[in-house]
Amino acid sequence: MALEVEGKTVETNENGYLVNLEDWSEAVAAAIAEADKLELTEKHWDIVNYLREEHFDNGGNEPNERTIIKDMGKKWGSKPTSKDMYMMFPGMPSKQGRKIAGLPQSTRKGGY
């Protein structure tokens, strides 16, 4: 599977995750989100950037839903609910968020 982004072909695996992490850009993230029928808001970008920071700055850390909710609550000044997060990322915030963030597919099981 592949995406066409800004005149470049970006390879993805059968689940839509990037084959080469170096191919990621905000335009690629937007294309992945569009393929998933999501329109990225500022809060989506907060989560995408948070997941990238956790992965690259913390040894490949894969925050679970509870951790994402807690950390976004600190950032946003009010704690989102699990329902809020799944409305933003119906395919599971920690998994679909990672896909849009251009990170490897999560090997974790479960949401909490």
Coordinates of N, CA and C in Angstrom, one line a residue:
M1 N 0.9 -1.2 0.0 CA 0.0 0.0 0.0 C 0.9 1.2 0.0
A2 N 0.4 2.3 -0.6 CA 1.2 3.5 -0.7 C 0.3 4.7 -0.7
L3 N 0.9 5.8 -0.3 CA 0.2 7.1 -0.3 C 1.0 8.1 -1.2
E4 N 0.3 8.9 -1.9 CA 1.0 9.9 -2.7 C 0.8 11.2 -2.0
V5 N 2.0 11.8 -1.6 CA 2.0 13.0 -0.8 C 3.0 14.0 -1.4
E6 N 2.5 15.1 -1.8 CA 3.4 16.2 -2.3 C 4.3 15.6 -3.4
G7 N 3.7 14.8 -4.3 CA 4.5 14.3 -5.4 C 5.4 13.1 -5.1
K8 N 5.4 12.6 -3.9 CA 6.2 11.5 -3.5 C 5.4 10.3 -3.1
T9 N 5.9 9.1 -3.4 CA 5.2 7.9 -3.0 C 5.7 7.5 -1.6
V10 N 4.8 7.3 -0.7 CA 5.2 6.9 0.7 C 4.6 5.5 0.9
E11 N 5.5 4.6 1.2 CA 5.0 3.2 1.4 C 4.5 3.0 2.8
T12 N 3.4 2.2 2.9 CA 2.8 1.9 4.2 C 2.6 0.3 4.2
N13 N 2.5 -0.2 5.3 CA 2.2 -1.7 5.4 C 0.7 -1.9 5.2
E14 N 0.3 -3.2 5.4 CA -1.1 -3.5 5.1 C -2.1 -2.9 6.1
N15 N -1.5 -2.4 7.3 CA -2.4 -1.7 8.3 C -2.3 -0.2 8.2
G16 N -1.5 0.3 7.2 CA -1.5 1.8 7.0 C -0.3 2.5 7.8
Y17 N 0.5 1.7 8.4 CA 1.7 2.3 9.1 C 2.8 2.5 8.2
L18 N 3.6 3.5 8.4 CA 4.8 3.8 7.5 C 5.8 2.7 7.5
V19 N 6.3 2.3 6.3 CA 7.3 1.3 6.2 C 8.7 2.0 6.7
N20 N 8.9 3.2 6.3 CA 10.1 4.0 6.7 C 9.7 5.2 7.5
L21 N 10.1 5.1 8.8 CA 9.8 6.2 9.7 C 10.3 7.6 9.2
E22 N 11.4 7.6 8.4 CA 11.9 8.8 7.9 C 11.0 9.5 6.9
D23 N 10.0 8.8 6.4 CA 9.1 9.4 5.4 C 8.1 10.3 6.1
W24 N 8.0 10.3 7.4 CA 7.0 11.1 8.1 C 7.2 12.6 7.9
S25 N 6.1 13.3 7.7 CA 6.0 14.8 7.8 C 4.6 15.1 8.2
E26 N 4.3 16.4 8.4 CA 2.9 16.7 8.7 C 2.0 16.5 7.6
A27 N 2.5 16.6 6.4 CA 1.7 16.3 5.2 C 1.4 14.8 5.1
V28 N 2.4 14.0 5.4 CA 2.1 12.6 5.4 C 1.1 12.2 6.5
A29 N 1.2 12.8 7.7 CA 0.3 12.6 8.8 C -1.1 13.0 8.3
A30 N -1.3 14.1 7.7 CA -2.6 14.5 7.2 C -3.1 13.5 6.1
A31 N -2.3 13.0 5.3 CA -2.7 12.0 4.3 C -3.2 10.7 5.0
I32 N -2.4 10.3 6.0 CA -2.8 9.1 6.8 C -4.2 9.3 7.4
A33 N -4.3 10.5 8.1 CA -5.6 10.8 8.7 C -6.7 10.9 7.7
E34 N -6.5 11.5 6.6 CA -7.5 11.5 5.5 C -7.9 10.1 5.1
A35 N -7.0 9.2 4.9 CA -7.3 7.8 4.6 C -8.1 7.2 5.7
D36 N -7.9 7.6 6.9 CA -8.7 7.1 8.0 C -10.0 7.9 8.2
K37 N -10.3 8.9 7.3 CA -11.4 9.7 7.4 C -11.5 10.6 8.7
L38 N -10.3 11.1 9.1 CA -10.2 12.0 10.2 C -9.7 13.4 9.7
E39 N -10.3 14.4 10.3 CA -9.8 15.7 10.1 C -9.0 16.2 11.3
L40 N -7.8 16.5 11.1 CA -6.9 16.8 12.3 C -7.1 18.2 12.8
T41 N -7.4 18.2 14.1 CA -7.6 19.5 14.8 C -6.3 19.8 15.6
E42 N -6.2 20.9 16.3 CA -5.1 21.2 17.1 C -4.9 20.2 18.2
K43 N -6.0 19.7 18.8 CA -5.9 18.6 19.8 C -5.3 17.3 19.2
H44 N -5.7 17.0 18.0 CA -5.2 15.8 17.4 C -3.6 16.0 17.2
W45 N -3.2 17.2 16.8 CA -1.8 17.4 16.6 C -1.1 17.3 18.0
D46 N -1.7 17.8 19.0 CA -1.1 17.7 20.4 C -0.8 16.3 20.7
I47 N -1.7 15.4 20.4 CA -1.5 13.9 20.7 C -0.5 13.3 19.8
V48 N -0.6 13.7 18.5 CA 0.4 13.1 17.5 C 1.8 13.6 17.9
N49 N 2.0 14.8 18.3 CA 3.3 15.3 18.6 C 3.8 14.7 20.0
Y50 N 2.9 14.5 20.9 CA 3.2 13.9 22.2 C 3.7 12.5 22.0
L51 N 2.9 11.7 21.1 CA 3.3 10.3 20.8 C 4.7 10.3 20.2
R52 N 5.0 11.2 19.3 CA 6.3 11.2 18.7 C 7.4 11.6 19.7
E53 N 7.1 12.5 20.5 CA 8.1 12.9 21.6 C 8.4 11.7 22.5
E54 N 7.3 11.0 22.9 CA 7.5 9.9 23.8 C 8.3 8.8 23.1
H55 N 8.0 8.6 21.9 CA 8.8 7.5 21.1 C 10.2 7.9 21.0
F56 N 10.5 9.0 20.5 CA 11.9 9.4 20.1 C 12.7 9.9 21.3
D57 N 12.1 10.5 22.3 CA 12.8 11.0 23.4 C 12.8 10.1 24.6
N58 N 12.0 9.1 24.6 CA 11.9 8.2 25.8 C 12.1 6.7 25.4
G59 N 13.0 6.4 24.5 CA 13.4 5.0 24.2 C 12.3 4.2 23.6
G60 N 11.4 4.8 22.8 CA 10.4 4.0 22.1 C 9.1 3.8 23.0
N61 N 9.0 4.7 24.0 CA 7.8 4.6 24.9 C 6.5 4.6 24.1
E62 N 5.6 3.7 24.5 CA 4.2 3.6 23.9 C 3.2 3.9 24.9
P63 N 2.8 5.2 25.2 CA 1.9 5.5 26.2 C 0.5 4.8 25.9
N64 N -0.1 4.3 27.0 CA -1.5 3.7 26.8 C -2.5 4.8 27.0
E65 N -3.8 4.5 26.8 CA -4.9 5.5 26.8 C -4.9 6.3 28.1
R66 N -4.8 5.6 29.2 CA -4.8 6.3 30.5 C -3.7 7.3 30.6
T67 N -2.5 7.0 30.2 CA -1.4 7.9 30.2 C -1.6 9.1 29.3
I68 N -2.1 8.8 28.1 CA -2.4 9.9 27.1 C -3.4 10.8 27.7
I69 N -4.5 10.3 28.3 CA -5.6 11.2 28.8 C -5.0 12.0 30.0
K70 N -4.2 11.4 30.8 CA -3.6 12.2 32.0 C -2.7 13.3 31.4
D71 N -1.8 13.0 30.5 CA -0.9 14.0 30.0 C -1.5 15.1 29.2
M72 N -2.6 14.7 28.4 CA -3.3 15.7 27.6 C -4.1 16.6 28.6
G73 N -4.6 16.0 29.7 CA -5.3 16.9 30.7 C -4.4 17.9 31.2
K74 N -3.2 17.6 31.5 CA -2.2 18.6 32.0 C -2.0 19.7 30.9
K75 N -1.8 19.2 29.7 CA -1.5 20.2 28.6 C -2.7 21.1 28.3
W76 N -3.9 20.5 28.3 CA -5.1 21.2 27.9 C -5.8 22.0 29.1
G77 N -5.4 21.6 30.3 CA -6.0 22.3 31.5 C -7.3 21.7 31.9
S78 N -7.8 20.7 31.3 CA -8.9 19.9 31.7 C -8.8 18.5 31.2
K79 N -9.1 17.5 32.0 CA -8.9 16.1 31.6 C -10.0 15.6 30.7
P80 N -9.5 15.2 29.5 CA -10.5 14.6 28.6 C -11.0 13.3 29.1
T81 N -12.2 12.9 28.6 CA -12.7 11.6 29.0 C -12.2 10.5 28.0
S82 N -12.3 9.3 28.3 CA -12.0 8.2 27.4 C -12.9 8.4 26.1
K83 N -14.1 8.7 26.3 CA -15.0 8.9 25.2 C -14.6 10.0 24.3
D84 N -14.1 11.1 24.9 CA -13.5 12.2 24.1 C -12.4 11.8 23.2
M85 N -11.5 11.0 23.8 CA -10.4 10.5 23.0 C -10.8 9.5 21.9
Y86 N -11.7 8.7 22.2 CA -12.2 7.7 21.1 C -13.0 8.4 20.0
M87 N -13.6 9.6 20.4 CA -14.3 10.4 19.3 C -13.2 11.0 18.4
M88 N -12.1 11.4 19.0 CA -11.0 11.9 18.1 C -10.3 10.8 17.3
F89 N -10.0 9.7 18.0 CA -9.3 8.6 17.3 C -10.1 7.3 17.5
P90 N -11.1 7.1 16.7 CA -12.0 5.9 16.8 C -11.2 4.6 16.8
G91 N -10.1 4.6 16.1 CA -9.3 3.4 16.0 C -8.3 3.2 17.2
M92 N -8.6 3.8 18.3 CA -7.9 3.7 19.5 C -6.7 4.8 19.5
P93 N -6.8 5.7 20.5 CA -5.8 6.8 20.5 C -4.4 6.4 20.5
S94 N -4.0 5.3 21.2 CA -2.6 4.9 21.3 C -2.2 4.2 20.0
K95 N -3.1 3.6 19.3 CA -2.8 2.9 18.1 C -3.0 3.8 16.8
Q96 N -4.1 4.3 16.6 CA -4.4 5.2 15.4 C -3.5 6.4 15.5
G97 N -3.4 6.9 16.7 CA -2.5 8.1 16.9 C -1.1 7.8 16.5
R98 N -0.6 6.6 16.9 CA 0.8 6.2 16.5 C 0.9 6.1 15.0
K99 N -0.1 5.6 14.3 CA -0.1 5.5 12.9 C 0.0 6.8 12.2
I100 N -0.8 7.8 12.7 CA -0.8 9.1 12.1 C 0.6 9.8 12.4
A101 N 1.1 9.5 13.6 CA 2.4 10.1 14.0 C 3.6 9.4 13.3
G102 N 3.3 8.5 12.4 CA 4.4 7.8 11.6 C 5.3 6.9 12.4
L103 N 4.7 6.4 13.5 CA 5.5 5.5 14.4 C 5.2 4.0 14.1
P104 N 6.0 3.1 14.6 CA 5.7 1.7 14.3 C 4.4 1.2 15.0
Q105 N 3.8 0.2 14.4 CA 2.6 -0.3 15.0 C 2.9 -0.8 16.4
S106 N 2.0 -0.5 17.3 CA 2.1 -0.8 18.7 C 2.0 -2.3 18.9
T107 N 2.9 -2.8 19.8 CA 2.9 -4.2 20.1 C 2.1 -4.5 21.5
R108 N 1.7 -3.4 22.1 CA 1.0 -3.5 23.4 C -0.4 -4.1 23.1
K109 N -1.0 -4.7 24.2 CA -2.3 -5.2 24.1 C -3.2 -4.4 25.1
G110 N -4.4 -4.2 24.7 CA -5.4 -3.5 25.6 C -5.1 -2.0 25.6
G111 N -6.1 -1.3 26.2 CA -6.1 0.2 26.2 C -5.5 0.7 27.5
Y112 N -5.6 0.0 28.6 CA -5.1 0.5 29.9 C -4.1 -0.4 30.4

